[in-house]
C-alpha positions as MATLAB code, in Angstrom:
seq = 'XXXXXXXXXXXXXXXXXXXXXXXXXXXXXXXXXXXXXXXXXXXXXXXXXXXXXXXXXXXXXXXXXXXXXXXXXXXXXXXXXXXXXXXXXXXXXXXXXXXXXXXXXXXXXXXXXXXXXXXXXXXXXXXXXXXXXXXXXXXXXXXXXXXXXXXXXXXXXXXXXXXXXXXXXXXXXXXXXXXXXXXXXXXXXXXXXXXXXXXXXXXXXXXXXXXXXXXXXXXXXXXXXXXXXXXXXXXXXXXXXXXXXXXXXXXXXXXXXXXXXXXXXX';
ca = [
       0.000    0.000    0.000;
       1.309    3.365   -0.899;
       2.602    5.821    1.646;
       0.294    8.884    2.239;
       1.857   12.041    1.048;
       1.634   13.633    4.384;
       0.296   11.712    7.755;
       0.136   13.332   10.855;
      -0.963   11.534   14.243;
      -1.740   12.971   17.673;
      -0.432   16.598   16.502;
       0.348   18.366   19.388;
       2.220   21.678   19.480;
       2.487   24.563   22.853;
       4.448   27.551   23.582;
       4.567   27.419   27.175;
       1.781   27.009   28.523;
      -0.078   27.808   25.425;
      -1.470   24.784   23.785;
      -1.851   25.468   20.192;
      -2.719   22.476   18.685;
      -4.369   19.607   20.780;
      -3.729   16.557   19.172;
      -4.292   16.582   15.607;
      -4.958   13.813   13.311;
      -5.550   13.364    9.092;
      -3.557   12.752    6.042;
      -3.017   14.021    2.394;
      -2.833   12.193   -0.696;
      -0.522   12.385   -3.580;
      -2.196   14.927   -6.085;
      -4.596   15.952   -3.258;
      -5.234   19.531   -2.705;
      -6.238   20.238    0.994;
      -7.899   23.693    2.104;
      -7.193   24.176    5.652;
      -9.622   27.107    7.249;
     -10.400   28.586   10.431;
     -10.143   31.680   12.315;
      -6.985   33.188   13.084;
      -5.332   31.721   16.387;
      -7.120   28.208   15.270;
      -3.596   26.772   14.770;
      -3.888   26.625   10.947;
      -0.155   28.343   10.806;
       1.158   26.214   13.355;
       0.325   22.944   11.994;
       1.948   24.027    8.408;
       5.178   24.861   10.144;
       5.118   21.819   11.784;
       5.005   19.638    8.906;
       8.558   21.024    7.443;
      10.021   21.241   11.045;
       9.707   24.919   11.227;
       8.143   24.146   14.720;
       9.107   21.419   16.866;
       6.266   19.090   17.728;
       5.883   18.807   21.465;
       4.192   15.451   20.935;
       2.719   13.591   17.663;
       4.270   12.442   14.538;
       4.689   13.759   11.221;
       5.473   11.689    8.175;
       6.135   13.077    4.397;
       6.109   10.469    1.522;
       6.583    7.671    4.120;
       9.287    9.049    6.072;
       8.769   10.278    9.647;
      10.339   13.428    9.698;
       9.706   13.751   13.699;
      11.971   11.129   14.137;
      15.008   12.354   15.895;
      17.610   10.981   13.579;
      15.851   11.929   10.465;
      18.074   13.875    7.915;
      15.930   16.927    7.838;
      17.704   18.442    5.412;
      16.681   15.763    2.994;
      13.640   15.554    3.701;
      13.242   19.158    3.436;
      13.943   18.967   -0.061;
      10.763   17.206   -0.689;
       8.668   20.831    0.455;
       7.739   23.726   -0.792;
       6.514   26.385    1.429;
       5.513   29.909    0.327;
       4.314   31.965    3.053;
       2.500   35.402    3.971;
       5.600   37.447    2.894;
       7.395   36.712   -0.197;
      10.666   36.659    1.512;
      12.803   37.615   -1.603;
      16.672   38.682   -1.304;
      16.094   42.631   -2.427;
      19.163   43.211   -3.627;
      18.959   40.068   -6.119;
      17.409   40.140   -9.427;
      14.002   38.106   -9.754;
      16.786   34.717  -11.679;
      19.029   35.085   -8.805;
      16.229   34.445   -6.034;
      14.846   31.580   -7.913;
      18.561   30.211   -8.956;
      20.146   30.471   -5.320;
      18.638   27.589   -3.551;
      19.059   25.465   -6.432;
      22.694   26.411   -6.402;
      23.554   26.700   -2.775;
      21.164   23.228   -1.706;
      20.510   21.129   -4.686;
      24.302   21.851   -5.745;
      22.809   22.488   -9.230;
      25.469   24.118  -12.081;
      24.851   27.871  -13.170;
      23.380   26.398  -16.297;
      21.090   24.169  -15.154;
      19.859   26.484  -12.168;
      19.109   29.392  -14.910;
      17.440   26.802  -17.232;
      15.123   25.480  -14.050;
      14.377   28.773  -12.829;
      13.613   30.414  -16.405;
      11.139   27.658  -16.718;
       9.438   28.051  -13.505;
       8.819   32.420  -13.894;
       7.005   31.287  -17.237;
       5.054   28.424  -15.500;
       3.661   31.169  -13.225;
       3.657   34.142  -15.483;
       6.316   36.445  -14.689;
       9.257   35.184  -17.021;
       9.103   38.999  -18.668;
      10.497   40.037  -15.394;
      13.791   37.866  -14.609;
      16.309   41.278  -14.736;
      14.112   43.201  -12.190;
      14.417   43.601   -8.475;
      11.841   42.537   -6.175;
      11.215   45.844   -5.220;
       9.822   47.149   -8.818;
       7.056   43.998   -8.519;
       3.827   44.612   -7.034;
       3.089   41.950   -4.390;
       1.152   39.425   -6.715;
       4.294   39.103   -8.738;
       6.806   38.966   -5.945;
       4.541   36.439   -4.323;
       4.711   34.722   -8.358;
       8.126   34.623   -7.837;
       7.821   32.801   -4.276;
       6.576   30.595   -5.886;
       8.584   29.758   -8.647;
      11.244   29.920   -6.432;
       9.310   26.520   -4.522;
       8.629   25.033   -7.666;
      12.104   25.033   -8.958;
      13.340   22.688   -6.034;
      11.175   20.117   -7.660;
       8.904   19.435   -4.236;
       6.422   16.518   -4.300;
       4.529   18.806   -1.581;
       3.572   22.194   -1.491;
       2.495   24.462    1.734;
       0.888   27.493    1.316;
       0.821   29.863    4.228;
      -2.366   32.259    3.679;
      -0.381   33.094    0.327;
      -2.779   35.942   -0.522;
      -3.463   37.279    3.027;
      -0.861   40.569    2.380;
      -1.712   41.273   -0.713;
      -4.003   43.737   -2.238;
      -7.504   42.300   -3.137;
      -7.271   42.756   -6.739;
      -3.756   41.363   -7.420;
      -5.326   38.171   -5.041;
      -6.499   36.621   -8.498;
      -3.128   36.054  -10.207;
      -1.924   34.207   -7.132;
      -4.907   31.902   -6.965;
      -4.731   31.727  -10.835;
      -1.249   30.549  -10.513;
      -2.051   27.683   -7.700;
      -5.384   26.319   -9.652;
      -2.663   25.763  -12.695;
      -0.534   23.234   -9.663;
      -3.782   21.928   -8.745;
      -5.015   20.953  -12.346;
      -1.335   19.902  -13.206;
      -1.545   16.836  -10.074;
       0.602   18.512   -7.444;
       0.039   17.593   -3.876;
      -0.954   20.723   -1.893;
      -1.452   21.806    1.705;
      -3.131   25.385    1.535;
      -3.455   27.238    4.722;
      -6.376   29.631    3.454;
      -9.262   32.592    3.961;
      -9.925   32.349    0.494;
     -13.272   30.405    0.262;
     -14.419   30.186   -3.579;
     -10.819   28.592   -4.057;
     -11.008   26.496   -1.505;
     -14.813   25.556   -2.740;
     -13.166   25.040   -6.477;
     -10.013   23.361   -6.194;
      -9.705   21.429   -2.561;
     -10.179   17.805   -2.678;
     -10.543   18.256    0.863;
     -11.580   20.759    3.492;
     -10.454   20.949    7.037;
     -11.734   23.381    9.806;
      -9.462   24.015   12.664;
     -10.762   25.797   15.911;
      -9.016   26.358   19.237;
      -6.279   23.948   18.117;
      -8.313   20.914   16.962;
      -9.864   19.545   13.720;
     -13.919   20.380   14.430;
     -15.117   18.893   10.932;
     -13.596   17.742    7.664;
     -14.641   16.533    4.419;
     -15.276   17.499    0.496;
     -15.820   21.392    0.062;
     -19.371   20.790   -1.021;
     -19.981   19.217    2.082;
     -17.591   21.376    4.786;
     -18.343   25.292    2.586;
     -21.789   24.252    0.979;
     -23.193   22.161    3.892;
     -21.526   21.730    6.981;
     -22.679   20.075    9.641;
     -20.772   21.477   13.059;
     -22.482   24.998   14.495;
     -18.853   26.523   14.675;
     -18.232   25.787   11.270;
     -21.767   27.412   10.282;
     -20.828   30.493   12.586;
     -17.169   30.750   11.275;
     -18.378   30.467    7.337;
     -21.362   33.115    8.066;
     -18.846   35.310    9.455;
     -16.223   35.178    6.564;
     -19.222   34.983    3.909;
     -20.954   37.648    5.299;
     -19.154   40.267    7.078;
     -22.125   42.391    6.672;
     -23.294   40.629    9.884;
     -20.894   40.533   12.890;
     -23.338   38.326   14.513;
     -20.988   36.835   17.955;
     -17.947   38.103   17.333;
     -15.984   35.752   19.670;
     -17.681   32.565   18.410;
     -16.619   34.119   15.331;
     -13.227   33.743   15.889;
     -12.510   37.579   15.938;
      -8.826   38.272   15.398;
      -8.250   39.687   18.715;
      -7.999   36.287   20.271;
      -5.262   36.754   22.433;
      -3.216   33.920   20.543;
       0.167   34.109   19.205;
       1.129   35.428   16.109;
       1.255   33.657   12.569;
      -0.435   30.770   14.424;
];
């Protein structure tokens, strides 16, 4: 039996005594595209950054394409090199043209030639639609096309798994659509994805699978029709009405309103 792309068991993640996540359980297939939502402080954040190790567990086990990177003599580094993560900010090197952020990884990690590198990373601007812009600086993008190039940047490390941190959360509503545009090509094209997300009508189109997170656990899961279109759990009904209508502030704190006291970027 195949190895699920990503299986995590009995998540659980605090920062002193703040538990964050509270024992979290489910998998991803291979070509699966999983929509995680919930209200900020849920533990969305937290859970992505634990897959790649950016967070240490406190308990629980994560496993990538069949191998447990929790395990304490794991070569993280290698296993690493399975993920790509593009997160709120775009994180590019400013004083590096658009090539040289998506070459130096390749270079520096993968130990790729100059050649090869620029070939890789040529490809990957066109795949997401900013090839035209290789010679300029981050700084002369708008944020959709630095957050392009973030991207790319992922893509060109060849990952079988790609996280997605609220990738459209700092940018400006209308440049939102490239972005999604850009991640509905990944989806269509097979590749496995873990989308932490407020966006709902791409979560409702693309997701194979929706999960809602509250207060650190998993409160419902299951096909977008069902989770968006239908779901079943009052929170989840509260939450949705809140972020589909925000018109109507209705309870703010069952609504998960963003002063919840939690941590940041959780």
């Amino acid at each position: 039996m195949a190895a699920h792309a990503v299986e995590i068991r009995d998540l659980h993640k605090s920062f002193g005594p703040l538990e964050v996540l509270k024992g979290i359980d489910f998998t991803v297939e291979e070509g699966q595209v999983v929509c995680v939502i919930g209200p900020s402080g849920s533990g969305k954040s937290t859970l992505l950054r634990c897959v790649n190790l950016l967070e240490q567990p406190t308990r629980g086990k994560v496993t990538v394409g069949g191998v447990e990177i929790t395990d304490p003599d794991v070569d993280i580094d290698a296993a690493r090199r399975r993920l790509g993560m593009v997160f709120q900010s775009f994180n590019l090197f400013p004083h590096m043209s658009v090539l040289q952020n998506v070459m130096i990884a390749q270079r520096r990690v993968l130990r790729r030639g100059r050649e090869e590198a620029e070939r890789v990373a040529r490809a990957n601007l066109d795949k997401v639609g900013v090839g035209a812009k290789c010679d300029s600086y981050p700084p002369q993008l708008s944020g959709g096309q630095q957050q392009r190039v973030a991207i790319a940047r992922a893509l060109a490390m060849d990952p079988s798994l790609m996280l997605f941190d609220e990738p459209t959360s700092a940018l400006d509503p209308e440049l939102v659509g490239d972005v999604l545009s850009v991640m509905r090509d990944l989806a269509r094209d097979g590749m496995t994805m873990l989308v932490v997300t407020h966006e709902m009508s791409f979560a409702r189109e693309v997701a194979d699978r929706v999960v809602f997170m509250d207060g650190g656990v998993i409160v419902e899961e299951g096909p977008p029709d069902q989770v968006i279109g239908d779901p079943q759990h009052a929170r989840t009904r509260t939450f949705l009405k809140r972020v589909l209508d925000p018109t109507n502030a209705g309870d703010a704190s069952a609504a998960g309103d963003e002063g919840t006291g939690e941590i940041p970027a959780v």
